[in-house]
Coordinates of C-alpha atoms and ligand atoms in Angstrom, one line a residue:
M1 CA 18.4 20.4 5.8
H2 CA 20.7 18.2 4.0
R3 CA 20.0 16.5 0.8
R4 CA 22.6 14.0 0.5
T5 CA 20.7 11.2 -1.2
F6 CA 19.8 13.5 -3.9
L7 CA 19.5 11.7 -7.1
L8 CA 18.5 14.1 -9.8
G9 CA 20.2 17.4 -10.7
G10 CA 19.0 20.8 -11.6
G11 CA 15.3 21.5 -10.9
L12 CA 15.2 20.0 -7.5
A13 CA 17.7 22.2 -5.9
T14 CA 16.0 24.8 -3.7
A15 CA 17.0 28.0 -1.9
G16 CA 18.4 27.3 1.5
A17 CA 18.8 23.6 0.9
V18 CA 22.3 22.1 1.2
V19 CA 22.6 19.9 -2.0
G20 CA 25.0 17.1 -1.9
Y21 CA 26.6 16.5 -5.3
K22 CA 28.3 13.2 -4.2
S23 CA 26.0 11.2 -6.1
F24 CA 26.7 12.9 -9.4
N25 CA 30.1 11.0 -9.1
T26 CA 30.9 7.3 -8.4
P27 CA 30.0 7.6 -4.8
S28 CA 32.8 7.0 -2.3
I29 CA 32.6 6.3 1.4
D30 CA 33.2 9.4 3.6
M31 CA 34.1 8.2 7.1
A32 CA 33.5 11.4 8.7
D33 CA 30.1 11.6 7.0
L34 CA 29.2 8.1 8.3
A35 CA 29.9 9.0 11.7
T36 CA 27.5 11.7 11.8
R37 CA 24.6 9.6 10.5
E38 CA 21.8 7.8 12.4
H39 CA 22.0 4.0 12.5
L40 CA 19.5 2.1 10.4
R41 CA 16.6 0.9 12.3
F42 CA 14.7 -2.4 11.3
P43 CA 10.9 -2.9 11.3
N44 CA 9.4 -4.3 14.5
I45 CA 8.8 -8.0 14.4
I46 CA 5.6 -9.6 15.2
D47 CA 6.2 -13.3 15.7
A48 CA 2.9 -14.6 14.6
S49 CA 4.0 -18.1 14.6
I50 CA 3.5 -18.3 18.5
T51 CA -0.1 -17.0 18.5
G52 CA -1.3 -17.8 15.1
K53 CA -2.6 -14.2 14.9
I54 CA -1.5 -11.5 12.5
P55 CA -3.0 -8.2 13.9
L56 CA -2.6 -5.3 11.5
R57 CA -4.0 -1.7 11.9
A58 CA -4.0 0.5 9.2
Q59 CA -3.4 4.1 10.6
A60 CA -2.6 7.7 9.5
G61 CA 0.5 9.2 11.2
N62 CA 3.4 11.7 10.7
T63 CA 6.8 10.8 9.8
E64 CA 10.0 12.9 9.9
F65 CA 12.1 11.9 6.9
Y66 CA 13.8 15.2 7.6
K67 CA 14.2 15.8 11.0
G68 CA 11.8 18.2 12.5
I69 CA 9.7 18.2 9.2
P70 CA 6.7 15.9 9.5
S71 CA 5.1 14.5 6.4
K72 CA 1.7 12.8 6.4
T73 CA 1.9 9.0 6.1
L74 CA 0.2 5.8 6.5
G75 CA 1.3 2.5 8.1
F76 CA 0.3 -0.8 9.7
N77 CA 0.6 -0.4 13.5
Q78 CA 2.9 2.6 13.1
D79 CA 3.3 5.8 11.2
Y80 CA 4.9 4.7 8.2
L81 CA 5.2 1.1 6.8
G82 CA 4.4 -1.9 8.9
P83 CA 6.2 -4.5 11.0
V84 CA 7.9 -7.7 9.7
V85 CA 5.4 -10.6 10.4
K86 CA 7.4 -13.8 11.3
L87 CA 5.6 -17.0 10.1
R88 CA 6.0 -20.8 10.2
N89 CA 4.0 -23.2 8.1
G90 CA 0.7 -23.5 10.0
D91 CA -2.7 -21.8 10.5
Y92 CA -3.2 -18.2 11.0
Q93 CA -6.0 -15.6 11.5
A94 CA -5.1 -12.2 10.3
D95 CA -7.0 -9.3 12.0
V96 CA -7.0 -6.2 9.7
T97 CA -8.4 -3.1 11.0
N98 CA -8.8 0.1 8.9
T99 CA -8.6 3.2 11.0
T100 CA -7.7 5.5 8.1
D101 CA -10.3 7.6 6.2
Q102 CA -9.8 5.7 2.8
P103 CA -10.4 2.0 1.7
I104 CA -7.3 -0.3 1.9
S105 CA -6.7 -4.0 1.6
V106 CA -4.1 -6.3 2.7
H107 CA -2.6 -8.4 0.0
W108 CA 0.0 -11.1 1.0
H109 CA 2.4 -10.8 -1.8
G110 CA 4.2 -14.1 -1.9
L111 CA 1.8 -16.2 0.1
I112 CA 0.3 -18.9 -1.6
I113 CA -2.9 -19.1 -0.2
P114 CA -6.7 -19.2 -1.5
G115 CA -8.1 -16.3 -3.3
S116 CA -10.5 -15.8 -0.5
A117 CA -7.7 -14.7 1.8
D118 CA -5.5 -13.1 -0.9
G119 CA -6.4 -9.5 0.0
G120 CA -6.6 -8.2 -3.5
P121 CA -9.0 -5.6 -5.1
H122 CA -12.1 -7.5 -4.2
Q123 CA -11.2 -7.6 -0.4
V124 CA -11.4 -4.0 0.4
V125 CA -11.5 -2.9 4.0
Q126 CA -13.5 0.1 4.2
P127 CA -12.8 3.0 6.8
G128 CA -13.7 1.8 10.2
Q129 CA -14.2 -2.0 9.0
N130 CA -12.3 -5.1 9.9
W131 CA -11.2 -8.1 7.8
R132 CA -10.4 -11.5 9.4
P133 CA -9.2 -14.1 6.8
E134 CA -8.0 -17.5 7.8
F135 CA -5.4 -19.3 5.9
E136 CA -2.9 -22.1 6.1
I137 CA 0.9 -21.4 5.2
K138 CA 2.4 -24.4 3.7
Q139 CA 5.4 -23.3 1.6
A140 CA 9.1 -22.9 1.5
P141 CA 11.1 -20.5 3.8
S142 CA 11.1 -17.2 2.0
T143 CA 10.6 -13.4 2.3
P144 CA 7.1 -12.3 1.3
W145 CA 5.6 -9.0 2.0
F146 CA 2.2 -7.2 2.2
H147 CA 0.6 -4.0 0.9
T148 CA -2.6 -2.5 0.0
H149 CA -4.2 -3.3 -3.4
V150 CA -7.3 -1.3 -3.9
H151 CA -7.8 -0.9 -7.6
G152 CA -7.0 2.7 -8.7
Q153 CA -5.4 3.4 -5.1
T154 CA -2.5 1.1 -4.8
A155 CA 0.3 3.4 -6.0
S156 CA -0.9 6.3 -3.7
G157 CA -1.6 3.9 -0.6
V158 CA 1.8 2.2 -0.9
Y159 CA 3.6 5.3 -1.4
A160 CA 2.1 6.8 1.7
G161 CA 3.3 3.6 3.6
L162 CA 0.7 0.8 3.3
A163 CA 3.2 -2.0 3.2
G164 CA 5.3 -4.3 5.6
G165 CA 7.4 -7.2 5.5
M166 CA 7.0 -11.1 6.3
I167 CA 9.5 -13.8 6.8
I168 CA 8.6 -17.4 6.6
S169 CA 11.0 -19.4 8.7
D170 CA 11.3 -23.2 9.2
G171 CA 13.9 -22.6 12.2
L172 CA 16.6 -24.6 10.2
D173 CA 18.9 -21.7 9.2
D174 CA 21.6 -22.8 11.8
Q175 CA 21.7 -26.1 10.0
R176 CA 22.2 -24.3 6.7
G177 CA 25.1 -22.1 8.0
L178 CA 22.8 -19.0 7.3
P179 CA 22.6 -15.7 9.4
S180 CA 19.3 -15.4 11.3
N181 CA 19.9 -12.9 14.1
Y182 CA 17.2 -10.4 12.9
G183 CA 18.5 -6.8 12.9
V184 CA 22.2 -7.9 13.5
D185 CA 23.2 -10.2 10.6
D186 CA 19.9 -10.8 9.2
L187 CA 18.8 -7.5 7.9
Y188 CA 15.4 -6.6 6.3
L189 CA 15.9 -3.8 3.8
I190 CA 12.8 -2.3 2.2
L191 CA 14.1 -0.1 -0.5
Q192 CA 12.0 3.0 -1.6
D193 CA 12.4 6.2 -3.4
K194 CA 10.5 9.4 -2.5
T195 CA 10.1 12.9 -3.6
F196 CA 10.2 15.9 -1.2
D197 CA 8.9 19.5 -1.5
A198 CA 11.3 22.4 -0.9
S199 CA 10.4 22.4 2.9
G200 CA 11.3 18.7 3.0
R201 CA 7.7 17.1 3.2
M202 CA 7.2 13.9 1.3
I203 CA 4.9 14.5 -1.9
Y204 CA 3.1 12.4 -4.5
R205 CA 2.1 14.3 -7.5
P206 CA 2.5 12.0 -10.5
G207 CA 2.4 14.2 -13.7
M208 CA 2.1 12.9 -17.2
D209 CA 5.6 11.5 -17.4
S210 CA 5.4 9.5 -14.1
M211 CA 2.0 8.1 -15.1
M212 CA 3.7 6.8 -18.2
H213 CA 7.0 5.5 -16.6
G214 CA 5.7 5.1 -13.1
F215 CA 6.6 7.6 -10.2
S216 CA 10.3 7.9 -9.3
G217 CA 11.3 9.7 -6.2
D218 CA 14.5 12.0 -6.0
S219 CA 15.7 10.4 -2.8
I220 CA 16.2 6.9 -1.5
I221 CA 14.8 5.7 1.8
V222 CA 15.5 2.3 3.3
N223 CA 13.0 1.1 6.0
G224 CA 11.5 4.6 5.9
Q225 CA 14.7 6.3 6.8
M226 CA 17.1 8.7 5.0
N227 CA 20.8 9.0 5.0
T228 CA 21.5 6.2 7.8
V229 CA 24.3 3.7 8.2
A230 CA 23.7 0.0 8.9
N231 CA 26.0 -1.5 11.5
V232 CA 27.1 -5.0 10.8
P233 CA 29.3 -7.7 12.3
K234 CA 32.7 -8.6 11.1
G235 CA 31.4 -11.7 9.4
I236 CA 28.8 -12.7 6.9
V237 CA 25.5 -10.8 6.8
R238 CA 22.3 -11.7 5.0
M239 CA 20.3 -9.0 3.5
R240 CA 16.6 -9.5 2.6
L241 CA 16.2 -6.9 -0.1
L242 CA 12.6 -6.0 -1.0
N243 CA 11.8 -3.4 -3.6
G244 CA 8.9 -1.7 -2.0
A245 CA 9.2 1.2 -4.6
N246 CA 6.2 2.3 -6.8
A247 CA 8.4 1.9 -10.0
R248 CA 12.1 2.2 -9.7
V249 CA 13.9 -0.9 -10.8
F250 CA 17.5 -1.0 -8.7
S251 CA 20.4 -2.3 -10.4
L252 CA 22.4 -3.0 -7.3
S253 CA 26.0 -3.4 -6.5
F254 CA 28.8 -2.6 -3.9
S255 CA 30.9 0.3 -4.7
D256 CA 34.0 -1.7 -3.8
N257 CA 32.6 -4.5 -6.1
R258 CA 32.3 -7.1 -3.3
P259 CA 30.3 -10.0 -4.5
M260 CA 26.7 -10.6 -3.5
H261 CA 26.0 -14.2 -2.9
L262 CA 22.4 -14.7 -4.0
I263 CA 20.8 -17.3 -1.8
A264 CA 16.9 -16.9 -2.4
T265 CA 14.7 -15.4 -4.5
D266 CA 10.8 -14.5 -4.4
G267 CA 9.8 -18.2 -3.7
G268 CA 12.6 -19.1 -1.4
Y269 CA 16.2 -20.7 -1.3
L270 CA 18.2 -21.6 -4.3
D271 CA 20.1 -25.0 -4.2
K272 CA 23.3 -23.1 -3.8
P273 CA 24.5 -19.5 -3.6
K274 CA 25.2 -17.7 -6.9
D275 CA 27.9 -14.8 -7.0
L276 CA 26.6 -11.7 -8.6
S277 CA 28.4 -8.4 -9.2
E278 CA 25.1 -6.8 -10.0
L279 CA 21.6 -7.6 -8.8
R280 CA 18.7 -6.2 -10.6
L281 CA 15.6 -5.8 -8.5
A282 CA 12.3 -4.6 -9.8
P283 CA 9.2 -3.4 -7.9
G284 CA 7.7 -6.4 -5.9
E285 CA 10.8 -8.4 -6.3
R286 CA 12.7 -9.7 -3.3
A287 CA 16.3 -11.1 -3.1
E288 CA 18.2 -12.6 -0.4
I289 CA 21.9 -12.3 -0.4
L290 CA 25.1 -12.8 1.9
V291 CA 27.7 -10.1 2.0
D292 CA 31.1 -10.8 3.7
F293 CA 32.3 -8.2 5.9
A294 CA 35.3 -10.0 7.3
D295 CA 37.7 -7.6 6.0
G296 CA 36.3 -5.0 8.5
N297 CA 35.8 -2.2 5.9
P298 CA 32.8 -0.1 5.4
A299 CA 30.9 -0.8 2.2
M300 CA 28.3 1.1 0.2
L301 CA 25.5 -0.6 -1.8
T302 CA 24.9 1.6 -4.7
S303 CA 22.4 1.5 -7.7
L304 CA 22.5 2.7 -11.3
P305 CA 19.7 5.0 -12.5
D306 CA 16.7 3.1 -13.6
A307 CA 16.9 2.5 -17.3
N308 CA 13.0 2.6 -17.3
S309 CA 12.5 6.1 -16.4
G310 CA 12.5 9.3 -18.5
M311 CA 12.3 9.7 -22.3
G312 CA 15.9 8.4 -22.5
G313 CA 14.8 5.2 -20.7
M314 CA 11.9 4.9 -23.1
M315 CA 14.1 5.1 -26.1
G316 CA 17.2 3.2 -25.0
R317 CA 16.1 1.0 -22.2
F318 CA 16.9 -2.1 -23.6
Q319 CA 20.4 -1.0 -24.3
K320 CA 20.8 0.8 -20.9
F321 CA 19.9 -2.3 -18.9
A322 CA 22.3 -4.2 -20.9
N323 CA 25.3 -1.7 -20.9
K324 CA 24.8 -0.3 -17.4
V325 CA 24.6 3.2 -18.3
G326 CA 24.7 6.1 -15.7
T327 CA 26.5 7.1 -12.6
P328 CA 25.6 4.9 -9.6
F329 CA 24.2 6.5 -6.5
E330 CA 24.1 5.6 -2.8
V331 CA 21.4 3.2 -1.8
L332 CA 22.8 2.2 1.9
S333 CA 26.1 2.3 3.5
F334 CA 27.4 -0.3 6.1
A335 CA 30.0 0.1 8.9
V336 CA 31.4 -2.8 10.5
T337 CA 31.2 -2.6 14.4
R338 CA 32.8 -4.8 17.1
Q339 CA 29.7 -4.6 19.2
S340 CA 27.7 -7.0 17.0
P341 CA 28.3 -10.8 17.4
I342 CA 29.8 -12.8 14.6
N343 CA 27.9 -15.7 14.0
I344 CA 28.6 -17.0 10.4
T345 CA 32.0 -16.6 8.9
K346 CA 31.7 -18.7 5.7
I347 CA 29.5 -18.8 2.9
P348 CA 27.6 -22.1 2.8
D349 CA 28.1 -24.4 -0.3
D350 CA 24.7 -26.0 -0.1
L351 CA 21.3 -24.2 0.8
G352 CA 19.1 -27.2 0.3
G353 CA 16.6 -25.2 -1.9
T354 CA 14.8 -26.8 -4.8
M355 CA 15.5 -25.1 -8.2
P356 CA 12.2 -25.0 -10.3
D357 CA 12.5 -27.7 -12.8
L358 CA 9.2 -28.0 -14.4
N359 CA 8.4 -30.5 -17.4
K360 CA 7.6 -28.6 -20.5
S361 CA 5.9 -31.7 -21.9
D362 CA 3.3 -31.3 -19.2
V363 CA 2.0 -28.0 -20.5
M364 CA -1.6 -28.2 -21.1
T365 CA -2.3 -24.5 -21.9
N366 CA -0.3 -21.9 -23.6
R367 CA -1.2 -18.1 -23.1
K368 CA 0.2 -15.0 -24.3
F369 CA 0.4 -11.7 -22.5
S370 CA 1.3 -8.4 -24.2
L371 CA 1.8 -5.5 -21.7
E372 CA 0.5 -2.3 -23.5
M373 CA 0.9 1.5 -23.1
E374 CA -0.9 3.6 -25.5
M375 CA 1.5 6.3 -26.5
G376 CA 0.0 9.6 -27.3
H377 CA -3.3 8.5 -25.9
G378 CA -3.0 11.2 -23.3
M379 CA -2.9 14.0 -26.0
K380 CA -5.9 12.6 -27.8
S381 CA -8.0 12.5 -24.7
G382 CA -7.2 15.9 -23.6
G383 CA -4.3 15.4 -21.1
M384 CA -5.9 12.6 -19.1
M385 CA -4.1 9.3 -19.2
G386 CA -7.3 7.5 -18.6
S387 CA -6.9 3.8 -19.5
A388 CA -3.8 3.9 -21.4
M389 CA -2.5 0.8 -20.0
A390 CA -3.7 -2.6 -20.9
I391 CA -3.1 -6.4 -21.2
N392 CA -3.8 -7.8 -24.6
G393 CA -5.8 -4.9 -25.5
R394 CA -8.0 -4.7 -22.4
S395 CA -7.7 -2.5 -19.4
F396 CA -8.4 -4.0 -16.0
D397 CA -12.1 -4.5 -15.3
M398 CA -13.3 -5.7 -11.7
S399 CA -16.4 -7.4 -13.4
R400 CA -14.6 -9.4 -16.1
I401 CA -12.8 -12.7 -15.6
D402 CA -9.8 -12.8 -18.0
I403 CA -8.7 -16.2 -17.6
E404 CA -9.9 -19.4 -16.3
A405 CA -7.2 -21.7 -15.0
K406 CA -7.5 -25.4 -13.8
V407 CA -6.2 -26.7 -10.3
G408 CA -2.9 -28.4 -10.9
K409 CA -2.6 -28.0 -14.4
L410 CA 0.6 -26.7 -15.7
E411 CA 0.6 -23.5 -18.1
K412 CA 3.2 -21.6 -20.2
W413 CA 2.9 -18.0 -20.4
K414 CA 4.7 -16.0 -22.8
I415 CA 4.8 -12.1 -21.8
T416 CA 6.0 -9.2 -24.1
A417 CA 6.8 -5.9 -23.2
P418 CA 7.9 -3.9 -26.1
L419 CA 8.1 -0.4 -24.9
L420 CA 9.1 -0.4 -21.2
A421 CA 10.4 -3.2 -19.0
H422 CA 7.4 -4.3 -16.8
P423 CA 7.7 -6.2 -13.7
F424 CA 4.9 -8.9 -14.2
H425 CA 3.4 -10.4 -11.0
I426 CA 1.1 -13.2 -10.5
H427 CA -1.0 -13.9 -7.4
G428 CA -1.4 -17.3 -5.8
A429 CA 1.4 -19.1 -7.4
I430 CA 5.1 -19.2 -8.0
F431 CA 6.6 -19.9 -11.4
Q432 CA 9.8 -20.8 -13.2
V433 CA 11.3 -18.5 -15.6
I434 CA 12.2 -20.4 -18.6
S435 CA 13.5 -17.8 -20.9
E436 CA 14.3 -14.2 -21.3
N437 CA 14.3 -12.9 -24.9
G438 CA 15.0 -16.5 -26.2
N439 CA 18.0 -17.0 -23.7
A440 CA 18.5 -18.7 -20.3
P441 CA 17.0 -16.7 -17.4
R442 CA 19.7 -14.4 -15.9
A443 CA 20.9 -15.4 -12.4
E444 CA 18.3 -13.5 -10.3
N445 CA 15.6 -15.3 -12.3
T446 CA 16.8 -18.9 -11.8
G447 CA 14.9 -19.7 -8.7
W448 CA 11.2 -19.7 -7.9
K449 CA 9.6 -16.3 -8.7
D450 CA 6.4 -14.6 -8.4
T451 CA 7.4 -11.3 -10.0
V452 CA 9.7 -11.1 -13.2
L453 CA 11.0 -8.1 -14.8
V454 CA 10.1 -8.5 -18.5
N455 CA 12.5 -6.5 -20.5
Q456 CA 10.8 -7.3 -23.9
G457 CA 10.2 -10.8 -23.5
A458 CA 9.9 -13.8 -21.1
E459 CA 8.5 -17.1 -20.8
I460 CA 7.3 -18.6 -17.5
L461 CA 5.9 -22.1 -16.5
V462 CA 3.3 -21.7 -13.9
Q463 CA 1.0 -24.3 -11.9
F464 CA -2.0 -23.0 -10.1
N465 CA -2.6 -25.2 -6.9
Q466 CA -4.8 -22.8 -5.0
P467 CA -8.5 -22.7 -6.0
T468 CA -10.4 -19.6 -6.4
D469 CA -13.6 -18.5 -7.9
E470 CA -15.1 -15.4 -9.4
N471 CA -16.0 -13.8 -6.1
S472 CA -12.3 -13.5 -5.2
P473 CA -10.1 -14.0 -8.5
F474 CA -6.3 -13.7 -8.5
M475 CA -4.7 -10.9 -10.3
Y476 CA -1.9 -10.8 -12.7
H477 CA -0.4 -7.3 -13.4
C478 CA 2.7 -4.9 -13.9
H479 CA 4.1 -4.1 -10.4
I480 CA 4.8 -0.6 -11.5
L481 CA 2.0 0.6 -9.4
E482 CA 0.9 3.6 -11.5
H483 CA 0.6 1.0 -14.5
E484 CA -1.3 -1.4 -12.4
D485 CA -3.7 1.4 -11.1
Q486 CA -4.2 2.5 -14.8
G487 CA -5.4 -1.0 -15.8
M488 CA -2.3 -3.2 -16.7
M489 CA -4.0 -5.9 -14.7
G490 CA -6.1 -9.0 -15.4
Q491 CA -7.7 -11.3 -13.1
F492 CA -8.4 -15.3 -13.2
T493 CA -10.2 -18.1 -11.7
V494 CA -8.7 -21.4 -10.6
L495 CA -11.3 -24.0 -10.6
Ligands
C2O501 CU1 2.5 -6.9 -4.7 CU2 -1.0 -7.7 -6.8 O1 0.6 -7.3 -5.8
CU502 CU1 0.8 -10.4 -4.9
CU503 CU1 4.4 -1.8 -16.2

């Protein structure tokens, strides 16, 4: 068994395992090693824009992350993860069947649709049951996703595999000069981290520390696969990056420092590409980038260690995010192949997206959210973390509505996160980040967002246009799934 994606030293090395130490130094590309790897596969596409139907069947299965060693996993229509559902604006009916032995839900993270179809904790699909919401999609082209959202079981459910992708397209990417050949130059990349036991089986056993920081794995998987290489054409490649990890914040860059041209955030296209040398992507967030492979050289996408994890992260997190501390490790390698057709050879200047530009003077309501972790709570209550996670002093309660918003009214939310950086997500809307710690938002946060990493403080402007009542309230929460499950979540109506 080869463990080439090993991230942590020491304790995880096991007898008989061949441990790769490559990731302890700045990783470099080993061509001989790349040649031995399997090619990255991309999720199956369901083109729902043709039928108007989204059939999803939650099922149990086995996945060989390590060859010949099956791990028990969950997925939609397959053993692990789900398809990428392709959509256009229009009317849809989802048909969700739960064939697993546990309750699930399907929350459409990034779809701006009414609460009754949102798939949050109030719309649980019990084993053997069926859920058939109807909704209209009417929003900008973007890369949403879907995942289970049962309160208290979101972390374990997503970790097991209950998540999938979506693409909203308007069919105009050729006009924009953007790659759109799925799996060839338009790559859907679901980034996750997993922990494996000594025999190579995936395990989820969050201890005290991972309940506090969120569960981080020791190995990176992309689209459910380990140690692969993605083949790309000798031209411009689009990557739809989705952070589907429970807790890990990726700080991405290429090992040869080639630029990442950011073209879209959670809510859709920017007005024009923004060149980044580093891209930070927190759980729940998506970013689309263009990367130029015209030089024909292989490239390695790397990440710095998560500044949020471990005690060091707790103490020095703010500095670590700012100073980029730690040694990068491999996320995914790319090899240029002559077999792939070259469609796009230049980065477009104009993407035609609308940058958020909400008018502060229209703000009707100001709200404050403090994301809280009760340190030491665990000790006091005999080792159980219980409800140490809260927002404004209150842990999530299914029967309590925390906020009543009004349709069409602009709100300003000030979110603070003193101890750890928390990815703050709101259902049913997209928002504008207006400041981070008093400064202008960093590049990744200048477009429309539905999730923002709050590293101490952030202010956002949000307008709710989708109504929902107390039977199916929208959620706002930390997207570190262990935090969410422990109560760092609230709910609101829009009336
Ligand atoms: Cu991606 Cu409330 O979740
Ligand atoms: Cu969501
Ligand atoms: Cu959190």
